[in-house]
PDB file of C-alpha atoms and ligand atoms in Angstrom:
ATOM      1  CA  ARG A 193       0.000   0.000   0.000  1.00 73.00           C
ATOM      2  CA  GLY A 194       1.387   3.372  -0.959  1.00 72.00           C
ATOM      3  CA  VAL A 195       4.967   3.867  -2.086  1.00 80.00           C
ATOM      4  CA  CYS A 196       7.443   1.065  -1.388  1.00 83.00           C
ATOM      5  CA  ARG A 197      11.157   1.467  -2.090  1.00 86.00           C
ATOM      6  CA  PHE A 198      11.851  -2.261  -2.036  1.00 88.00           C
ATOM      7  CA  ARG A 199      12.121  -4.083  -5.338  1.00 87.00           C
ATOM      8  CA  PHE A 200      12.719  -7.702  -4.411  1.00 89.00           C
ATOM      9  CA  VAL A 201      10.878 -10.223  -2.291  1.00 89.00           C
ATOM     10  CA  SER A 202      14.223 -11.034  -0.661  1.00 87.00           C
ATOM     11  CA  ASP A 203      14.201  -7.528   0.834  1.00 91.00           C
ATOM     12  CA  LEU A 204      11.291  -8.691   2.943  1.00 93.00           C
ATOM     13  CA  LEU A 205      13.016 -11.840   4.196  1.00 92.00           C
ATOM     14  CA  ASN A 206      15.485 -12.455   7.014  1.00 91.00           C
ATOM     15  CA  PRO A 207      18.616 -14.538   6.247  1.00 86.00           C
ATOM     16  CA  ASN A 208      16.977 -17.550   7.914  1.00 87.00           C
ATOM     17  CA  GLY A 209      14.020 -17.406   5.512  1.00 86.00           C
ATOM     18  CA  SER A 210      11.517 -15.890   7.969  1.00 91.00           C
ATOM     19  CA  TRP A 211       9.489 -12.847   6.939  1.00 94.00           C
ATOM     20  CA  LYS A 212      10.222  -9.349   8.193  1.00 94.00           C
ATOM     21  CA  VAL A 213       6.738  -8.981   9.610  1.00 94.00           C
ATOM     22  CA  ASN A 214       7.087  -5.291  10.459  1.00 93.00           C
ATOM     23  CA  LEU A 215       7.949  -4.492   6.837  1.00 93.00           C
ATOM     24  CA  LEU A 216       5.059  -6.592   5.549  1.00 93.00           C
ATOM     25  CA  GLU A 217       2.698  -4.750   7.874  1.00 92.00           C
ATOM     26  CA  THR A 218       4.043  -1.428   6.627  1.00 91.00           C
ATOM     27  CA  TYR A 219       3.589  -2.141   2.935  1.00 90.00           C
ATOM     28  CA  PHE A 220       0.685  -4.606   2.689  1.00 88.00           C
ATOM     29  CA  TYR A 221      -2.904  -4.724   3.861  1.00 84.00           C
ATOM     30  CA  PRO A 222      -3.558  -7.035   6.832  1.00 86.00           C
ATOM     31  CA  CYS A 223      -5.484  -9.579   4.718  1.00 84.00           C
ATOM     32  CA  ASP A 224      -2.502  -9.826   2.341  1.00 87.00           C
ATOM     33  CA  VAL A 225       0.020 -10.035   5.182  1.00 91.00           C
ATOM     34  CA  GLU A 226      -1.928 -13.001   6.493  1.00 90.00           C
ATOM     35  CA  GLU A 227      -1.635 -14.751   3.112  1.00 88.00           C
ATOM     36  CA  ILE A 228       2.053 -13.863   2.659  1.00 91.00           C
ATOM     37  CA  LEU A 229       2.924 -15.285   6.073  1.00 93.00           C
ATOM     38  CA  LYS A 230       1.546 -18.657   4.935  1.00 90.00           C
ATOM     39  CA  ILE A 231       4.361 -18.851   2.362  1.00 89.00           C
ATOM     40  CA  ARG A 232       7.466 -20.557   3.728  1.00 86.00           C
ATOM     41  CA  ALA A 233      10.721 -19.423   2.186  1.00 81.00           C
ATOM     42  CA  SER A 234      13.738 -21.724   2.080  1.00 78.00           C
ATOM     43  CA  PRO A 235      16.202 -21.217   4.965  1.00 79.00           C
ATOM     44  CA  ARG A 236      19.031 -22.346   2.654  1.00 78.00           C
ATOM     45  CA  GLN A 237      20.752 -19.484   0.905  1.00 73.00           C
ATOM     46  CA  GLN A 238      20.696 -20.778  -2.646  1.00 76.00           C
ATOM     47  CA  ASP A 239      20.695 -18.675  -5.787  1.00 80.00           C
ATOM     48  CA  ASP A 240      17.266 -18.116  -7.304  1.00 75.00           C
ATOM     49  CA  THR A 241      16.224 -20.016 -10.412  1.00 82.00           C
ATOM     50  CA  ILE A 242      13.172 -19.552 -12.567  1.00 87.00           C
ATOM     51  CA  ALA A 243      10.911 -22.578 -12.264  1.00 88.00           C
ATOM     52  CA  TRP A 244       7.336 -23.455 -13.184  1.00 88.00           C
ATOM     53  CA  GLY A 245       5.841 -25.021 -10.090  1.00 82.00           C
ATOM     54  CA  PRO A 246       3.162 -27.219 -11.681  1.00 80.00           C
ATOM     55  CA  GLY A 247       5.565 -28.703 -14.273  1.00 80.00           C
ATOM     56  CA  ARG A 248       7.851 -31.685 -13.858  1.00 78.00           C
ATOM     57  CA  LEU A 249      11.311 -30.518 -12.747  1.00 83.00           C
ATOM     58  CA  GLY A 250      10.109 -26.921 -12.947  1.00 86.00           C
ATOM     59  CA  SER A 251       9.828 -26.780 -16.710  1.00 87.00           C
ATOM     60  CA  PHE A 252       6.774 -25.265 -18.394  1.00 88.00           C
ATOM     61  CA  SER A 253       4.409 -27.090 -20.730  1.00 87.00           C
ATOM     62  CA  VAL A 254       0.952 -26.196 -22.007  1.00 86.00           C
ATOM     63  CA  ARG A 255      -0.352 -29.506 -20.670  1.00 83.00           C
ATOM     64  CA  SER A 256       0.874 -28.732 -17.155  1.00 82.00           C
ATOM     65  CA  ALA A 257      -0.641 -25.245 -17.360  1.00 82.00           C
ATOM     66  CA  TYR A 258      -3.983 -26.703 -18.428  1.00 78.00           C
ATOM     67  CA  ASN A 259      -3.961 -29.237 -15.616  1.00 76.00           C
ATOM     68  CA  PHE A 260      -2.958 -26.530 -13.187  1.00 75.00           C
ATOM     69  CA  ALA A 261      -5.832 -24.250 -14.216  1.00 73.00           C
ATOM     70  CA  PHE A 262      -8.486 -26.920 -14.029  1.00 67.00           C
ATOM     71  CA  ASP A 263      -7.328 -29.132 -11.169  1.00 64.00           C
ATOM     72  CA  ASP A 264      -4.541 -27.852  -9.004  1.00 50.00           C
ATOM     73  CA  SER A 265      -6.167 -24.490  -8.433  1.00 51.00           C
ATOM     74  CA  VAL A 266      -9.244 -26.220  -7.049  1.00 53.00           C
ATOM     75  CA  ARG A 267      -7.219 -28.485  -4.798  1.00 55.00           C
ATOM     76  CA  SER A 268      -5.153 -25.618  -3.483  1.00 51.00           C
ATOM     77  CA  SER A 269      -8.230 -23.514  -2.841  1.00 49.00           C
ATOM     78  CA  GLU A 270      -9.690 -26.369  -0.829  1.00 48.00           C
ATOM     79  CA  SER A 271      -6.619 -26.791   1.323  1.00 44.00           C
ATOM     80  CA  ALA A 272      -5.451 -23.192   1.540  1.00 41.00           C
ATOM     81  CA  SER A 273      -8.330 -21.745   3.467  1.00 40.00           C
ATOM     82  CA  SER A 274     -10.874 -23.231   5.790  1.00 36.00           C
ATOM     83  CA  SER A 275     -13.346 -20.539   4.766  1.00 39.00           C
ATOM     84  CA  SER A 276     -13.384 -21.598   1.131  1.00 42.00           C
ATOM     85  CA  PRO A 277     -15.774 -24.296  -0.040  1.00 46.00           C
ATOM     86  CA  ASN A 278     -14.212 -27.623   0.818  1.00 45.00           C
ATOM     87  CA  GLY A 279     -16.770 -29.904  -0.766  1.00 44.00           C
ATOM     88  CA  THR A 280     -15.820 -33.356  -1.837  1.00 47.00           C
ATOM     89  CA  ARG A 281     -14.374 -33.943  -5.261  1.00 55.00           C
ATOM     90  CA  LYS A 282     -17.815 -34.952  -6.429  1.00 70.00           C
ATOM     91  CA  CYS A 283     -19.217 -31.536  -5.468  1.00 77.00           C
ATOM     92  CA  TRP A 284     -16.629 -29.778  -7.584  1.00 82.00           C
ATOM     93  CA  ASP A 285     -17.561 -32.018 -10.497  1.00 85.00           C
ATOM     94  CA  PHE A 286     -20.874 -30.107 -10.584  1.00 87.00           C
ATOM     95  CA  ILE A 287     -18.776 -27.280 -11.945  1.00 90.00           C
ATOM     96  CA  TRP A 288     -15.776 -28.832 -13.659  1.00 87.00           C
ATOM     97  CA  LYS A 289     -17.497 -31.746 -15.351  1.00 88.00           C
ATOM     98  CA  THR A 290     -20.549 -29.844 -16.500  1.00 90.00           C
ATOM     99  CA  ASN A 291     -20.853 -29.429 -20.233  1.00 91.00           C
ATOM    100  CA  VAL A 292     -20.405 -25.649 -20.413  1.00 93.00           C
ATOM    101  CA  PRO A 293     -17.566 -23.600 -21.965  1.00 93.00           C
ATOM    102  CA  PRO A 294     -14.403 -23.118 -19.873  1.00 92.00           C
ATOM    103  CA  ALA A 295     -15.238 -19.438 -19.334  1.00 93.00           C
ATOM    104  CA  VAL A 296     -18.510 -20.423 -17.640  1.00 95.00           C
ATOM    105  CA  LYS A 297     -16.772 -23.066 -15.519  1.00 94.00           C
ATOM    106  CA  PHE A 298     -14.158 -20.582 -14.437  1.00 93.00           C
ATOM    107  CA  PHE A 299     -16.865 -18.062 -13.596  1.00 95.00           C
ATOM    108  CA  ALA A 300     -18.684 -20.702 -11.506  1.00 95.00           C
ATOM    109  CA  TRP A 301     -15.456 -21.559  -9.722  1.00 92.00           C
ATOM    110  CA  ARG A 302     -15.003 -17.892  -8.869  1.00 93.00           C
ATOM    111  CA  VAL A 303     -18.542 -17.813  -7.479  1.00 94.00           C
ATOM    112  CA  ALA A 304     -17.915 -20.920  -5.358  1.00 91.00           C
ATOM    113  CA  THR A 305     -14.650 -19.553  -3.993  1.00 89.00           C
ATOM    114  CA  ASN A 306     -16.003 -16.016  -3.518  1.00 90.00           C
ATOM    115  CA  SER A 307     -13.342 -14.550  -5.756  1.00 90.00           C
ATOM    116  CA  LEU A 308     -15.472 -12.408  -8.060  1.00 93.00           C
ATOM    117  CA  PRO A 309     -14.685  -8.673  -7.807  1.00 92.00           C
ATOM    118  CA  THR A 310     -17.839  -7.882  -5.878  1.00 94.00           C
ATOM    119  CA  TRP A 311     -17.953  -4.631  -3.978  1.00 92.00           C
ATOM    120  CA  PRO A 312     -17.333  -6.297  -0.563  1.00 92.00           C
ATOM    121  CA  ASN A 313     -14.303  -8.094  -2.028  1.00 90.00           C
ATOM    122  CA  LYS A 314     -13.005  -4.865  -3.534  1.00 90.00           C
ATOM    123  CA  ARG A 315     -13.632  -3.015  -0.295  1.00 89.00           C
ATOM    124  CA  LYS A 316     -11.457  -5.539   1.565  1.00 86.00           C
ATOM    125  CA  ARG A 317      -8.616  -4.351  -0.656  1.00 83.00           C
ATOM    126  CA  CYS A 318      -9.575  -0.700  -0.207  1.00 84.00           C
ATOM    127  CA  LEU A 319     -10.580  -0.425  -3.884  1.00 87.00           C
ATOM    128  CA  GLU A 320     -14.118   0.648  -2.988  1.00 87.00           C
ATOM    129  CA  GLU A 321     -15.373   2.678  -0.062  1.00 88.00           C
ATOM    130  CA  SER A 322     -18.728   0.969   0.245  1.00 90.00           C
ATOM    131  CA  ASP A 323     -19.727  -2.670   0.008  1.00 91.00           C
ATOM    132  CA  LEU A 324     -23.310  -1.784  -0.996  1.00 93.00           C
ATOM    133  CA  CYS A 325     -24.511  -3.276  -4.282  1.00 95.00           C
ATOM    134  CA  PRO A 326     -23.565  -0.766  -7.013  1.00 93.00           C
ATOM    135  CA  VAL A 327     -26.733  -1.666  -8.930  1.00 94.00           C
ATOM    136  CA  CYS A 328     -29.494  -1.369  -6.322  1.00 94.00           C
ATOM    137  CA  GLN A 329     -27.706   0.011  -3.216  1.00 92.00           C
ATOM    138  CA  ARG A 330     -30.027  -2.088  -1.065  1.00 93.00           C
ATOM    139  CA  GLU A 331     -27.592  -4.447   0.638  1.00 94.00           C
ATOM    140  CA  PRO A 332     -23.945  -5.515   0.500  1.00 94.00           C
ATOM    141  CA  GLU A 333     -23.142  -6.953  -2.868  1.00 94.00           C
ATOM    142  CA  HIS A 334     -22.218 -10.469  -1.873  1.00 94.00           C
ATOM    143  CA  THR A 335     -22.099 -12.934  -4.756  1.00 95.00           C
ATOM    144  CA  PHE A 336     -25.426 -14.436  -3.768  1.00 96.00           C
ATOM    145  CA  HIS A 337     -27.106 -11.024  -3.799  1.00 96.00           C
ATOM    146  CA  ALA A 338     -25.602 -10.089  -7.164  1.00 96.00           C
ATOM    147  CA  LEU A 339     -26.685 -13.328  -8.854  1.00 97.00           C
ATOM    148  CA  CYS A 340     -29.888 -14.328  -7.060  1.00 96.00           C
ATOM    149  CA  ARG A 341     -31.447 -11.339  -5.306  1.00 95.00           C
ATOM    150  CA  CYS A 342     -30.558  -8.170  -7.188  1.00 96.00           C
ATOM    151  CA  GLN A 343     -33.486  -7.129  -9.376  1.00 96.00           C
ATOM    152  CA  ASN A 344     -31.838  -7.494 -12.792  1.00 96.00           C
ATOM    153  CA  SER A 345     -30.750 -11.017 -11.901  1.00 96.00           C
ATOM    154  CA  VAL A 346     -34.208 -11.886 -10.598  1.00 97.00           C
ATOM    155  CA  ASN A 347     -35.731 -10.589 -13.838  1.00 97.00           C
ATOM    156  CA  LEU A 348     -33.344 -12.606 -15.988  1.00 97.00           C
ATOM    157  CA  TRP A 349     -33.819 -15.726 -13.873  1.00 96.00           C
ATOM    158  CA  ASN A 350     -37.613 -15.417 -14.190  1.00 96.00           C
ATOM    159  CA  CYS A 351     -37.327 -14.769 -17.911  1.00 97.00           C
ATOM    160  CA  MET A 352     -35.151 -17.859 -18.453  1.00 97.00           C
ATOM    161  CA  SER A 353     -37.538 -19.914 -16.307  1.00 96.00           C
ATOM    162  CA  THR A 354     -40.159 -19.471 -19.030  1.00 96.00           C
ATOM    163  CA  ILE A 355     -38.087 -21.633 -21.393  1.00 96.00           C
ATOM    164  CA  TRP A 356     -35.740 -23.563 -19.080  1.00 96.00           C
ATOM    165  CA  PRO A 357     -36.660 -25.746 -16.065  1.00 96.00           C
ATOM    166  CA  LEU A 358     -34.547 -23.707 -13.640  1.00 96.00           C
ATOM    167  CA  PRO A 359     -35.131 -24.277  -9.926  1.00 94.00           C
ATOM    168  CA  ASN A 360     -37.499 -21.898  -8.182  1.00 93.00           C
ATOM    169  CA  LEU A 361     -35.413 -18.857  -7.322  1.00 92.00           C
ATOM    170  CA  GLY A 362     -37.027 -18.611  -3.886  1.00 91.00           C
ATOM    171  CA  ASP A 363     -35.771 -22.132  -3.117  1.00 90.00           C
ATOM    172  CA  VAL A 364     -32.179 -21.147  -3.786  1.00 92.00           C
ATOM    173  CA  GLN A 365     -30.882 -19.976  -0.444  1.00 90.00           C
ATOM    174  CA  HIS A 366     -27.664 -18.505   0.817  1.00 90.00           C
ATOM    175  CA  ASN A 367     -26.575 -21.304   3.137  1.00 83.00           C
ATOM    176  CA  GLY A 368     -22.916 -20.383   3.346  1.00 84.00           C
ATOM    177  CA  PRO A 369     -20.038 -19.970   0.917  1.00 83.00           C
ATOM    178  CA  GLU A 370     -20.975 -23.263  -0.753  1.00 83.00           C
ATOM    179  CA  TRP A 371     -24.418 -22.032  -1.780  1.00 91.00           C
ATOM    180  CA  LEU A 372     -23.778 -22.578  -5.481  1.00 93.00           C
ATOM    181  CA  LEU A 373     -22.617 -26.163  -4.977  1.00 90.00           C
ATOM    182  CA  HIS A 374     -25.726 -26.806  -2.857  1.00 88.00           C
ATOM    183  CA  ALA A 375     -27.925 -25.287  -5.556  1.00 92.00           C
ATOM    184  CA  LEU A 376     -26.321 -27.424  -8.284  1.00 92.00           C
ATOM    185  CA  GLN A 377     -26.399 -30.689  -6.355  1.00 88.00           C
ATOM    186  CA  PRO A 378     -30.036 -31.761  -6.839  1.00 90.00           C
ATOM    187  CA  LEU A 379     -30.164 -30.750 -10.499  1.00 93.00           C
ATOM    188  CA  SER A 380     -29.796 -32.907 -13.582  1.00 94.00           C
ATOM    189  CA  GLU A 381     -26.691 -32.356 -15.688  1.00 93.00           C
ATOM    190  CA  ASN A 382     -28.745 -30.490 -18.260  1.00 95.00           C
ATOM    191  CA  VAL A 383     -30.349 -28.099 -15.763  1.00 96.00           C
ATOM    192  CA  ARG A 384     -26.978 -27.540 -14.107  1.00 95.00           C
ATOM    193  CA  CYS A 385     -25.716 -26.191 -17.427  1.00 96.00           C
ATOM    194  CA  MET A 386     -28.768 -23.942 -17.727  1.00 97.00           C
ATOM    195  CA  LEU A 387     -28.297 -22.595 -14.224  1.00 97.00           C
ATOM    196  CA  LEU A 388     -24.589 -21.885 -14.749  1.00 97.00           C
ATOM    197  CA  PHE A 389     -25.292 -20.145 -18.052  1.00 97.00           C
ATOM    198  CA  THR A 390     -28.013 -18.029 -16.431  1.00 97.00           C
ATOM    199  CA  LEU A 391     -25.794 -16.963 -13.515  1.00 97.00           C
ATOM    200  CA  TRP A 392     -22.957 -16.202 -15.910  1.00 97.00           C
ATOM    201  CA  ARG A 393     -25.256 -13.913 -17.876  1.00 97.00           C
ATOM    202  CA  CYS A 394     -26.540 -12.295 -14.657  1.00 97.00           C
ATOM    203  CA  TRP A 395     -22.956 -11.331 -13.858  1.00 97.00           C
ATOM    204  CA  HIS A 396     -22.480  -9.980 -17.374  1.00 96.00           C
ATOM    205  CA  VAL A 397     -25.595  -7.798 -16.986  1.00 97.00           C
ATOM    206  CA  ARG A 398     -24.336  -6.625 -13.603  1.00 96.00           C
ATOM    207  CA  ASN A 399     -20.998  -5.669 -15.183  1.00 95.00           C
ATOM    208  CA  GLU A 400     -22.716  -3.728 -17.935  1.00 96.00           C
ATOM    209  CA  VAL A 401     -24.569  -1.662 -15.344  1.00 95.00           C
ATOM    210  CA  VAL A 402     -21.429  -1.139 -13.256  1.00 93.00           C
ATOM    211  CA  HIS A 403     -19.650   0.087 -16.388  1.00 93.00           C
ATOM    212  CA  LEU A 404     -22.489   2.552 -16.955  1.00 94.00           C
ATOM    213  CA  LYS A 405     -23.872   0.790 -19.994  1.00 94.00           C
ATOM    214  CA  PRO A 406     -27.592   0.230 -20.540  1.00 92.00           C
ATOM    215  CA  VAL A 407     -29.104  -2.938 -19.086  1.00 92.00           C
ATOM    216  CA  PRO A 408     -29.213  -5.522 -21.900  1.00 93.00           C
ATOM    217  CA  PRO A 409     -32.893  -6.196 -22.711  1.00 95.00           C
ATOM    218  CA  LEU A 410     -34.220  -9.483 -21.323  1.00 96.00           C
ATOM    219  CA  GLU A 411     -35.122 -10.688 -24.810  1.00 95.00           C
ATOM    220  CA  VAL A 412     -31.525 -10.188 -25.931  1.00 96.00           C
ATOM    221  CA  SER A 413     -30.191 -12.192 -22.994  1.00 96.00           C
ATOM    222  CA  LYS A 414     -32.826 -14.850 -23.510  1.00 96.00           C
ATOM    223  CA  ASN A 415     -32.004 -15.237 -27.203  1.00 96.00           C
ATOM    224  CA  PHE A 416     -28.282 -15.234 -26.485  1.00 95.00           C
ATOM    225  CA  LEU A 417     -28.547 -17.958 -23.846  1.00 95.00           C
ATOM    226  CA  SER A 418     -31.025 -20.133 -25.683  1.00 92.00           C
ATOM    227  CA  SER A 419     -28.884 -20.061 -28.808  1.00 91.00           C
TER     228      SER A 419
HETATM  229 ZN1   ZN B 290     -28.300  -5.227  -5.900  1.00 55.67          ZN
END
């Protein structure tokens, strides 16, 4: 935060590999300090080398990058934080093995790990002053509000329900950070796809409004999704 004269990570480390906590606290926000302190540096004073962690012997390959994006990131998110959804592998299959484009899967993963740039998430990093929903200003813009309770999302959900057998929106509840996985669980594979597509579009509509563009008409969204 603010101006930092240090250029290298090593400037923030003691010779024994421990972090210089006072420096971290000076230059980073508390939530980031907490994450940085989870990283253990080597106590051995070896020269640095450039290595690609997910690859064999540190070398990069497209295959290893693909596997990293679709598997390792999920595993690490499950083990890195007790507050993130830690459903069984089968639960995550509701997202990763659903027949939707990678962009929609990645979006769903961001919903399930609360890593979308919602206003509360941006406020944590001091990028926004308020956590109120930028669309309706009625309550904090948590992911569940943005996708299932904010009026534009409700309208789109209801509109898509006229052609797709989506679950009743009132039955979809915020029962913790895993709400999306819970919502997907009882659905058939086909309806899971429909739900993920609908939520993905809800977020797109939300982004249009946040970027001061007109709300895409429901018919446009409906035609886009059904095609
Ligand atoms: Zn709202």
